[in-house]
CSV table of C-alpha atoms and ligand atoms in Angstrom, one decimal:
chain,number,residue,atom,x,y,z
A,1,MET,CA,-4.4,14.8,-19.1
A,2,GLN,CA,-7.8,14.4,-20.6
A,3,LEU,CA,-9.7,11.5,-19.0
A,4,ARG,CA,-12.1,9.3,-20.9
A,5,THR,CA,-15.6,10.0,-19.7
A,6,ASN,CA,-19.0,8.3,-20.1
A,7,VAL,CA,-17.5,4.9,-20.8
A,8,ASN,CA,-20.2,2.5,-22.1
A,9,SER,CA,-18.5,-0.8,-21.1
A,10,LEU,CA,-15.4,-2.3,-19.6
A,11,LYS,CA,-14.7,-5.9,-20.6
A,12,GLY,CA,-11.7,-8.2,-20.4
A,13,GLU,CA,-9.1,-9.9,-18.3
A,14,ILE,CA,-6.3,-8.1,-16.5
A,15,TYR,CA,-3.2,-9.2,-14.6
A,16,VAL,CA,-2.7,-6.4,-12.1
A,17,PRO,CA,1.0,-5.8,-11.2
A,18,GLY,CA,2.6,-7.3,-8.2
A,19,ASP,CA,1.7,-6.3,-4.6
A,20,LYS,CA,3.5,-3.2,-3.4
A,21,SER,CA,3.8,-4.3,0.2
A,22,ILE,CA,5.2,-7.7,-0.7
A,23,SER,CA,7.6,-6.4,-3.3
A,24,HIS,CA,9.2,-4.0,-0.8
A,25,ARG,CA,9.6,-6.7,1.8
A,26,ALA,CA,11.0,-9.2,-0.7
A,27,VAL,CA,13.8,-6.8,-1.6
A,28,MET,CA,14.5,-5.7,2.0
A,29,PHE,CA,14.4,-9.2,3.5
A,30,GLY,CA,16.5,-10.5,0.6
A,31,ALA,CA,19.1,-7.7,1.2
A,32,ILE,CA,19.5,-8.6,4.9
A,33,ALA,CA,19.4,-12.4,4.4
A,34,GLU,CA,22.3,-14.7,3.6
A,35,GLY,CA,22.2,-16.0,0.0
A,36,THR,CA,20.5,-15.2,-3.2
A,37,THR,CA,16.9,-14.2,-3.2
A,38,HIS,CA,14.9,-14.6,-6.5
A,39,ILE,CA,11.8,-12.4,-6.8
A,40,THR,CA,9.2,-12.9,-9.6
A,41,ASN,CA,6.3,-10.6,-10.5
A,42,PHE,CA,8.0,-7.8,-8.6
A,43,LEU,CA,6.2,-4.4,-8.8
A,44,THR,CA,8.2,-2.0,-10.9
A,45,GLY,CA,6.4,1.0,-9.5
A,46,GLU,CA,8.5,3.9,-8.3
A,47,ASP,CA,8.1,3.2,-4.6
A,48,CYS,CA,9.6,-0.3,-4.9
A,49,LEU,CA,12.4,1.1,-7.2
A,50,SER,CA,13.2,3.5,-4.3
A,51,THR,CA,13.6,0.5,-2.0
A,52,ILE,CA,16.0,-1.1,-4.5
A,53,ASP,CA,18.0,2.1,-4.9
A,54,CYS,CA,18.4,2.5,-1.1
A,55,PHE,CA,19.8,-1.0,-0.7
A,56,ARG,CA,22.1,-0.6,-3.6
A,57,LYS,CA,23.5,2.5,-1.9
A,58,MET,CA,24.4,0.3,1.0
A,59,GLY,CA,26.4,-2.1,-1.2
A,60,VAL,CA,23.8,-4.8,-1.9
A,61,ARG,CA,24.0,-6.2,-5.4
A,62,ILE,CA,20.5,-6.2,-6.9
A,63,GLU,CA,19.8,-7.1,-10.5
A,64,GLN,CA,16.4,-6.0,-11.8
A,65,ASN,CA,15.1,-7.1,-15.1
A,66,ASP,CA,11.5,-5.9,-15.4
A,67,THR,CA,9.5,-8.0,-12.9
A,68,GLU,CA,12.4,-10.4,-12.1
A,69,VAL,CA,14.7,-9.4,-9.3
A,70,ILE,CA,17.8,-11.1,-7.9
A,71,VAL,CA,19.1,-9.9,-4.6
A,72,GLU,CA,22.6,-11.0,-3.4
A,73,GLY,CA,22.2,-10.9,0.4
A,74,LYS,CA,25.2,-11.0,2.7
A,75,GLY,CA,23.3,-10.8,6.0
A,76,ILE,CA,22.6,-7.6,7.9
A,77,ALA,CA,26.3,-7.3,8.7
A,78,GLY,CA,26.9,-7.2,4.9
A,79,LEU,CA,25.2,-3.7,4.6
A,80,SER,CA,27.7,-0.9,4.3
A,81,GLU,CA,27.5,2.7,5.5
A,82,PRO,CA,26.1,4.7,2.5
A,83,THR,CA,28.1,7.5,1.2
A,84,GLU,CA,25.1,9.3,-0.2
A,85,VAL,CA,21.7,10.1,1.3
A,86,LEU,CA,19.1,7.4,0.9
A,87,ASN,CA,16.2,8.8,-1.1
A,88,VAL,CA,12.9,7.1,-0.2
A,89,GLY,CA,11.0,9.1,-2.8
A,90,ASN,CA,7.2,9.0,-2.1
A,91,SER,CA,7.4,5.7,-0.2
A,92,GLY,CA,6.2,5.5,3.5
A,93,THR,CA,6.9,1.7,3.5
A,94,THR,CA,10.5,2.2,2.4
A,95,THR,CA,11.0,4.9,5.1
A,96,ARG,CA,9.5,3.1,8.0
A,97,LEU,CA,10.8,-0.4,7.3
A,98,LEU,CA,14.2,0.8,6.4
A,99,LEU,CA,14.4,2.7,9.7
A,100,GLY,CA,13.7,-0.7,11.5
A,101,ILE,CA,16.6,-2.3,9.6
A,102,LEU,CA,19.0,0.6,10.0
A,103,ALA,CA,18.3,0.6,13.8
A,104,ALA,CA,20.4,-2.5,14.0
A,105,CYS,CA,23.3,-1.3,11.7
A,106,PRO,CA,26.3,0.3,13.4
A,107,PHE,CA,26.7,3.1,10.9
A,108,HIS,CA,25.2,6.5,10.0
A,109,ALA,CA,22.6,6.9,7.3
A,110,CYS,CA,20.4,9.9,6.1
A,111,LEU,CA,16.9,9.5,4.8
A,112,ILE,CA,15.2,12.0,2.6
A,113,GLY,CA,12.1,11.8,0.4
A,114,ASP,CA,9.7,14.0,-1.6
A,115,ASP,CA,7.4,16.8,-0.4
A,116,SER,CA,4.6,14.3,0.6
A,117,ILE,CA,7.0,12.1,2.7
A,118,ALA,CA,8.2,15.2,4.5
A,119,LYS,CA,4.7,15.7,5.8
A,120,ARG,CA,4.1,12.1,7.1
A,121,PRO,CA,4.7,11.3,10.7
A,122,MET,CA,7.8,9.1,11.3
A,123,ASP,CA,7.8,9.4,15.1
A,124,ARG,CA,5.5,6.4,15.2
A,125,VAL,CA,8.6,4.4,14.4
A,126,THR,CA,11.5,6.7,15.5
A,127,LYS,CA,10.2,6.9,19.1
A,128,PRO,CA,10.0,3.1,19.8
A,129,LEU,CA,13.3,2.5,17.8
A,130,ARG,CA,15.0,5.1,20.1
A,131,GLN,CA,13.6,3.1,23.1
A,132,MET,CA,15.3,0.1,21.6
A,133,GLY,CA,18.6,2.0,21.5
A,134,ALA,CA,18.9,3.5,18.0
A,135,HIS,CA,20.2,7.1,17.7
A,136,ILE,CA,17.8,9.0,15.5
A,137,ASP,CA,17.6,12.7,14.8
A,138,GLY,CA,15.6,14.6,12.3
A,139,ARG,CA,13.3,17.5,11.6
A,140,MET,CA,11.0,18.3,14.5
A,141,ASN,CA,13.0,16.0,16.8
A,142,GLY,CA,12.7,13.0,14.5
A,143,ARG,CA,9.0,13.4,13.5
A,144,TYR,CA,9.7,14.2,9.9
A,145,THR,CA,12.3,13.7,7.2
A,146,PRO,CA,15.1,14.4,6.6
A,147,LEU,CA,16.1,11.9,9.2
A,148,ALA,CA,19.6,10.7,10.4
A,149,ILE,CA,20.0,7.4,12.1
A,150,ARG,CA,23.0,5.6,13.7
A,151,GLY,CA,22.0,2.1,14.7
A,152,GLY,CA,23.8,-0.5,16.7
A,153,ALA,CA,23.2,-2.8,19.7
A,154,LEU,CA,19.4,-3.0,20.4
A,155,GLN,CA,17.4,-3.9,23.5
A,156,PRO,CA,14.1,-5.7,22.9
A,157,ILE,CA,10.8,-3.9,23.4
A,158,GLU,CA,7.3,-4.9,24.3
A,159,TYR,CA,5.4,-2.3,22.3
A,160,VAL,CA,1.7,-1.6,22.4
A,161,SER,CA,1.1,0.4,19.3
A,162,PRO,CA,-1.6,3.2,19.4
A,163,VAL,CA,-2.3,2.6,15.7
A,164,ALA,CA,-3.0,-0.5,13.6
A,165,SER,CA,0.0,0.0,11.3
A,166,ALA,CA,1.8,-2.8,9.4
A,167,GLN,CA,4.6,-0.3,8.8
A,168,VAL,CA,5.1,0.3,12.6
A,169,LYS,CA,4.8,-3.4,13.4
A,170,SER,CA,7.2,-4.4,10.6
A,171,ALA,CA,9.8,-1.8,11.5
A,172,LEU,CA,9.9,-3.0,15.1
A,173,LEU,CA,10.0,-6.7,14.2
A,174,LEU,CA,12.9,-6.0,11.8
A,175,ALA,CA,14.8,-4.2,14.5
A,176,GLY,CA,13.7,-7.0,17.0
A,177,LEU,CA,15.3,-9.7,14.8
A,178,HIS,CA,18.7,-8.2,15.9
A,179,ALA,CA,17.9,-7.2,19.5
A,180,ASP,CA,19.1,-9.0,22.6
A,181,GLY,CA,16.0,-10.9,23.5
A,182,THR,CA,12.3,-11.1,22.4
A,183,THR,CA,10.5,-8.1,20.9
A,184,THR,CA,6.7,-8.1,20.9
A,185,VAL,CA,4.3,-5.7,19.1
A,186,THR,CA,0.6,-5.5,20.0
A,187,GLU,CA,-1.8,-3.6,17.7
A,188,PRO,CA,-5.4,-2.3,18.4
A,189,HIS,CA,-6.6,-4.1,15.3
A,190,LYS,CA,-4.8,-6.6,13.0
A,191,SER,CA,-2.9,-4.9,10.2
A,192,ARG,CA,-1.6,-6.6,7.1
A,193,ASP,CA,0.6,-9.6,8.0
A,194,HIS,CA,3.0,-9.9,5.0
A,195,THR,CA,6.0,-9.3,7.2
A,196,GLU,CA,5.1,-12.2,9.6
A,197,ARG,CA,4.4,-14.5,6.6
A,198,MET,CA,7.6,-13.6,4.7
A,199,LEU,CA,9.9,-13.6,7.7
A,200,LYS,CA,8.8,-17.3,8.1
A,201,ALA,CA,9.7,-17.9,4.4
A,202,PHE,CA,13.1,-16.5,5.1
A,203,GLY,CA,13.5,-19.0,8.0
A,204,ALA,CA,12.8,-16.7,10.9
A,205,ASP,CA,11.1,-17.6,14.1
A,206,VAL,CA,8.0,-15.4,14.4
A,207,HIS,CA,5.2,-16.0,16.8
A,208,VAL,CA,1.7,-14.7,16.3
A,209,ASP,CA,-0.9,-14.7,19.1
A,210,GLY,CA,-4.0,-12.7,18.2
A,211,LEU,CA,-3.0,-9.1,18.0
A,212,THR,CA,0.5,-9.7,19.3
A,213,VAL,CA,3.5,-10.7,17.2
A,214,SER,CA,6.9,-11.6,18.6
A,215,VAL,CA,10.3,-12.3,17.3
A,216,THR,CA,13.3,-13.6,19.1
A,217,GLY,CA,16.5,-11.6,18.6
A,218,LYS,CA,19.9,-12.4,17.1
A,219,GLN,CA,18.3,-14.2,14.2
A,220,ARG,CA,19.7,-14.7,10.7
A,221,LEU,CA,17.5,-14.7,7.6
A,222,HIS,CA,18.1,-17.2,4.8
A,223,ALA,CA,17.4,-16.3,1.1
A,224,ALA,CA,14.1,-17.4,-0.3
A,225,ASP,CA,12.3,-17.5,-3.7
A,226,ILE,CA,9.4,-15.1,-3.6
A,227,TYR,CA,6.5,-14.9,-6.1
A,228,VAL,CA,4.7,-11.7,-5.6
A,229,PRO,CA,0.9,-12.0,-6.1
A,230,GLY,CA,-1.1,-9.3,-7.9
A,231,ASP,CA,-1.9,-6.3,-5.7
A,232,ILE,CA,-5.5,-6.3,-4.4
A,233,SER,CA,-5.1,-2.6,-3.8
A,234,SER,CA,-4.5,-2.1,-7.5
A,235,ALA,CA,-7.2,-4.6,-8.4
A,236,ALA,CA,-9.6,-2.6,-6.3
A,237,PHE,CA,-9.8,0.2,-9.0
A,238,PHE,CA,-11.0,-2.3,-11.6
A,239,LEU,CA,-13.3,-4.1,-9.1
A,240,VAL,CA,-15.1,-0.9,-8.5
A,241,ALA,CA,-14.9,0.1,-12.2
A,242,GLY,CA,-16.5,-3.2,-13.2
A,243,ALA,CA,-19.3,-2.7,-10.7
A,244,ILE,CA,-20.2,0.9,-11.6
A,245,VAL,CA,-19.6,1.1,-15.4
A,246,PRO,CA,-22.6,-0.2,-17.5
A,247,ASN,CA,-22.3,-3.5,-19.4
A,248,SER,CA,-19.1,-4.5,-17.7
A,249,GLU,CA,-17.4,-7.8,-16.9
A,250,ILE,CA,-13.8,-7.8,-15.7
A,251,THR,CA,-11.7,-10.7,-14.5
A,252,LEU,CA,-8.6,-9.9,-12.4
A,253,LYS,CA,-6.1,-12.8,-12.5
A,254,ASN,CA,-3.7,-13.9,-9.7
A,255,VAL,CA,-4.8,-11.4,-7.1
A,256,GLY,CA,-3.4,-11.7,-3.6
A,257,VAL,CA,-6.3,-12.5,-1.2
A,258,ASN,CA,-4.5,-12.4,2.1
A,259,PRO,CA,-7.4,-12.0,4.6
A,260,THR,CA,-5.7,-9.0,6.2
A,261,ARG,CA,-6.1,-7.2,2.8
A,262,THR,CA,-9.6,-8.3,1.6
A,263,GLY,CA,-11.8,-5.7,3.2
A,264,ILE,CA,-12.6,-4.4,-0.2
A,265,LEU,CA,-14.2,-7.8,-1.1
A,266,ASP,CA,-16.3,-7.7,2.1
A,267,VAL,CA,-17.5,-4.2,1.3
A,268,LEU,CA,-18.4,-5.1,-2.3
A,269,ALA,CA,-20.4,-8.0,-1.0
A,270,GLN,CA,-22.1,-5.9,1.6
A,271,MET,CA,-23.0,-3.4,-1.1
A,272,GLY,CA,-24.5,-6.1,-3.3
A,273,ALA,CA,-21.9,-6.1,-6.0
A,274,ASN,CA,-21.8,-9.0,-8.4
A,275,VAL,CA,-18.4,-10.5,-7.6
A,276,SER,CA,-17.1,-14.0,-7.9
A,277,ILE,CA,-13.9,-15.3,-6.4
A,278,GLU,CA,-12.5,-18.4,-8.1
A,279,ASN,CA,-9.5,-20.6,-8.2
A,280,ILE,CA,-8.3,-19.7,-4.6
A,281,ARG,CA,-4.8,-21.3,-4.1
A,282,ASN,CA,-1.7,-20.8,-2.1
A,283,GLU,CA,1.5,-19.6,-3.7
A,284,GLU,CA,4.1,-20.1,-1.0
A,285,SER,CA,3.0,-18.1,1.9
A,286,GLU,CA,0.3,-15.9,0.3
A,287,PRO,CA,-3.1,-16.9,-1.1
A,288,LEU,CA,-4.1,-16.0,-4.6
A,289,ALA,CA,-7.4,-16.0,-6.5
A,290,ASP,CA,-9.1,-14.9,-9.8
A,291,ILE,CA,-11.8,-12.3,-9.2
A,292,THR,CA,-14.6,-11.5,-11.7
A,293,VAL,CA,-16.9,-8.4,-11.3
A,294,ARG,CA,-20.0,-7.5,-13.3
A,295,THR,CA,-22.1,-4.3,-13.4
A,296,SER,CA,-24.1,-4.2,-10.2
A,297,GLU,CA,-27.0,-2.6,-8.4
A,298,LEU,CA,-25.4,-1.2,-5.3
A,299,LYS,CA,-26.7,-0.2,-1.8
A,300,ALA,CA,-25.0,1.9,0.8
A,301,THR,CA,-23.1,0.5,3.8
A,302,GLU,CA,-21.2,1.4,7.0
A,303,ILE,CA,-17.5,0.9,7.3
A,304,GLY,CA,-15.4,1.2,10.5
A,305,GLY,CA,-13.6,-0.6,13.3
A,306,GLU,CA,-11.4,-3.5,12.5
A,307,LEU,CA,-12.4,-3.5,8.9
A,308,ILE,CA,-10.4,-0.2,8.4
A,309,PRO,CA,-6.9,-1.6,8.4
A,310,ARG,CA,-8.1,-4.3,6.0
A,311,LEU,CA,-9.0,-1.7,3.3
A,312,ILE,CA,-7.2,1.5,4.3
A,313,ASP,CA,-5.7,2.0,0.9
A,314,GLU,CA,-9.0,1.3,-0.9
A,315,ILE,CA,-11.0,4.0,0.8
A,316,PRO,CA,-10.6,6.5,-2.0
A,317,ILE,CA,-12.1,4.1,-4.5
A,318,ILE,CA,-14.7,2.9,-2.0
A,319,ALA,CA,-15.9,6.5,-1.7
A,320,LEU,CA,-16.5,6.6,-5.5
A,321,LEU,CA,-18.3,3.3,-5.2
A,322,ALA,CA,-20.6,4.8,-2.6
A,323,THR,CA,-21.5,7.7,-4.9
A,324,GLN,CA,-23.1,5.0,-7.2
A,325,ALA,CA,-24.9,3.1,-4.4
A,326,GLU,CA,-28.5,3.8,-3.1
A,327,GLY,CA,-28.5,5.4,0.3
A,328,THR,CA,-26.0,6.9,2.8
A,329,THR,CA,-22.6,5.3,3.2
A,330,ILE,CA,-20.7,6.2,6.4
A,331,ILE,CA,-16.9,5.6,6.6
A,332,LYS,CA,-15.6,6.1,10.2
A,333,ASP,CA,-12.5,5.2,12.4
A,334,ALA,CA,-10.3,6.1,9.4
A,335,SER,CA,-8.4,9.2,10.6
A,336,GLU,CA,-5.2,7.4,9.4
A,337,LEU,CA,-6.3,8.6,6.0
A,338,LYS,CA,-5.1,12.1,6.9
A,339,VAL,CA,-1.5,10.9,7.0
A,340,LYS,CA,-1.3,8.9,3.8
A,341,GLU,CA,0.4,10.2,0.6
A,342,THR,CA,-2.1,13.1,0.9
A,343,ASP,CA,-4.8,13.9,3.5
A,344,ARG,CA,-7.1,11.4,1.7
A,345,ILE,CA,-10.3,12.6,3.5
A,346,ALA,CA,-9.7,16.1,2.2
A,347,THR,CA,-8.5,15.1,-1.3
A,348,VAL,CA,-11.3,12.5,-1.9
A,349,VAL,CA,-14.0,14.9,-0.8
A,350,SER,CA,-12.7,18.0,-2.7
A,351,GLU,CA,-12.1,16.1,-6.0
A,352,LEU,CA,-15.3,14.0,-6.0
A,353,ARG,CA,-17.3,17.1,-5.3
A,354,LYS,CA,-16.0,18.7,-8.5
A,355,LEU,CA,-17.8,15.9,-10.3
A,356,GLY,CA,-21.1,16.5,-8.4
A,357,ALA,CA,-20.8,13.8,-5.7
A,358,ASP,CA,-22.7,14.3,-2.5
A,359,ILE,CA,-19.9,13.7,-0.1
A,360,GLU,CA,-18.8,15.3,3.2
A,361,ALA,CA,-15.7,15.0,5.3
A,362,THR,CA,-15.9,14.0,9.0
A,363,ASP,CA,-13.2,13.9,11.6
A,364,ASP,CA,-12.4,10.3,11.0
A,365,GLY,CA,-13.9,9.5,7.6
A,366,MET,CA,-16.7,10.7,5.3
A,367,ILE,CA,-20.4,10.5,4.5
A,368,ILE,CA,-21.5,9.8,1.0
A,369,ARG,CA,-25.1,10.0,-0.3
A,370,GLY,CA,-26.0,8.2,-3.4
A,371,LYS,CA,-26.9,7.4,-6.0
A,372,THR,CA,-25.6,10.5,-7.9
A,373,LYS,CA,-25.1,10.8,-11.7
A,374,LEU,CA,-21.7,12.4,-11.9
A,375,ARG,CA,-21.4,15.4,-14.2
A,376,ALA,CA,-18.6,17.7,-15.1
A,377,ASN,CA,-18.5,20.9,-17.0
A,378,HIS,CA,-14.8,21.0,-18.0
A,379,ALA,CA,-13.8,19.9,-14.5
A,380,VAL,CA,-10.1,20.0,-13.6
A,381,VAL,CA,-9.3,17.4,-10.9
A,382,ASP,CA,-6.0,16.8,-9.2
A,383,SER,CA,-4.2,13.7,-7.9
A,384,PHE,CA,-2.2,16.1,-5.6
A,385,GLY,CA,0.7,13.7,-6.4
A,386,ASP,CA,-1.2,10.8,-4.7
A,387,HIS,CA,-1.3,7.7,-6.9
A,388,ARG,CA,-4.5,6.3,-5.4
A,389,ILE,CA,-6.4,9.6,-5.8
A,390,GLY,CA,-5.3,9.8,-9.5
A,391,MET,CA,-6.5,6.3,-10.2
A,392,MET,CA,-9.8,6.8,-8.3
A,393,LEU,CA,-10.4,10.0,-10.4
A,394,ALA,CA,-9.7,8.2,-13.7
A,395,ILE,CA,-12.3,5.5,-12.8
A,396,ALA,CA,-14.7,8.3,-11.6
A,397,ALA,CA,-14.4,9.9,-15.1
A,398,CYS,CA,-15.6,6.6,-16.6
A,399,VAL,CA,-19.0,7.2,-15.0
A,400,THR,CA,-19.0,11.0,-15.5
A,401,GLU,CA,-20.8,12.9,-18.2
A,402,GLY,CA,-18.8,15.9,-19.6
A,403,GLU,CA,-15.1,16.6,-19.7
A,404,VAL,CA,-12.6,15.9,-17.0
A,405,THR,CA,-8.9,16.8,-17.0
A,406,LEU,CA,-6.6,15.1,-14.4
A,407,GLN,CA,-3.6,17.1,-13.1
A,408,ARG,CA,-0.5,15.3,-12.0
A,409,PRO,CA,-1.5,11.9,-13.5
A,410,GLU,CA,2.2,10.8,-13.4
A,411,ALA,CA,1.8,10.0,-9.7
A,412,ILE,CA,0.0,6.8,-10.7
A,413,ALA,CA,3.4,5.3,-11.6
A,414,VAL,CA,4.2,5.0,-7.9
A,415,SER,CA,2.1,1.8,-7.6
A,416,TYR,CA,0.6,1.0,-11.1
A,417,PRO,CA,2.7,2.1,-14.1
A,418,SER,CA,0.5,0.2,-16.5
A,419,PHE,CA,-2.8,1.5,-15.1
A,420,PHE,CA,-3.9,3.6,-18.2
A,421,ALA,CA,-2.8,0.8,-20.6
A,422,HIS,CA,-5.0,-1.6,-18.7
A,423,LEU,CA,-8.0,0.8,-18.5
A,424,HIS,CA,-7.8,1.4,-22.3
A,425,ALA,CA,-7.6,-2.3,-23.0
A,426,LEU,CA,-10.7,-2.9,-21.0
A,427,GLN,CA,-12.5,-0.1,-23.0
A,428,GLN,CA,-11.6,-1.9,-26.2
A,429,GLY,CA,-12.7,-5.3,-24.7
B,501,S3P,C1,1.7,-0.7,4.1
B,501,S3P,C2,0.9,-0.5,5.2
B,501,S3P,C3,-0.2,0.5,5.2
B,501,S3P,C4,-0.5,1.0,3.8
B,501,S3P,C5,0.6,1.2,3.0
B,501,S3P,C6,1.5,0.0,2.8
B,501,S3P,C7,2.8,-1.7,4.2
B,501,S3P,O1,0.3,1.6,5.9
B,501,S3P,O2,-1.4,2.1,3.9
B,501,S3P,O3,0.2,1.6,1.6
B,501,S3P,O4,3.4,-2.1,3.2
B,501,S3P,O5,3.1,-2.1,5.4
B,501,S3P,P1,0.2,1.6,7.6
B,501,S3P,O6,0.9,0.4,8.0
B,501,S3P,O7,0.9,2.9,8.0
B,501,S3P,O8,-1.3,1.6,7.9
């Protein structure tokens, strides 16, 4: 696909689609709750459709009409043994959270996914779930898909996770809901807390104490109405676009601003971006706001430590932002990037270099020297099947002189099917 380059302005108002993490959880929790869960502003990206598909294969009635979803939950005991393999597609969240749920189900299930999923480490959940009593086998002793699981009676666990991962935390809490006693998970830094918030909305008893979260076992969930806020990880592409494309002013409406997700806003502020956050309000358990960004003079920054889990998915687009900032930006403590949909240290560095960026990979992040005028002489860049790399490159092209072709743009549908429609609307604005 030919990308639009050298864009002279981006103006307008956008409603980014629903949050991916929250959409997955709403379907999953609805499926194991008792009663009918209504979800609005659901993300119709491919990842969340994979979650719906997996639960339908376990007999859960789910009606999806665009962004409205109705889940007929019959409790965890209402799930039935699937006759087909469960295909998680490209979705790490589906794989890991589903394993946590299946750990408590006294039947057999097989999980497969795409080529990217087959490279992502699943032992970070299969090992502790085995300790709780689940029977799991799979490629490389359960490290990779395809995986087979037979769940059943579970023992609680006190787990100290080596990684700050909401997927690990959530998988263990979901298993812990059905264990015989209290399960606790402690993380090195706080990861996104949508599971904790939403479990409470479904009536569960969840206790948060600093970096430790606990759930008592043998709990039942009760159906809830869930409004899904706009995804700040999707908004991030337009927040950066608005800051780096000349003559721009973009307002992003109804964006989720849960503090465990707003690292991108902290970084934009540190770098001197002209961003205003208005109309902050609480919609059920998650806060929302409208965010406006204008073309900005940017300076470099350092990003590491506990900030990393608060912006892990935004690092590809932050790397582009840094190419347009004066000075040297250092991103560290981010080795988790290597096990995302692609090795995002490698893919960000290789693709931005094709546009002339001064960027180098480190063991746990990258170093970016700016400000660089990006230029391309018929460059061919590749998403490598990674939605966030594809969107980052489309925004990069906006500030690139020359011609840029994006390979595998279809990956973007994983989290933001209307991305190009929104980008084009802003170009007309
Ligand atoms: C997610 C958690 C993050 C994030 C992913 C979605 C979630 O992964 O990168 O896109 O919904 O829990 P980790 O928890 O593995 O860091």
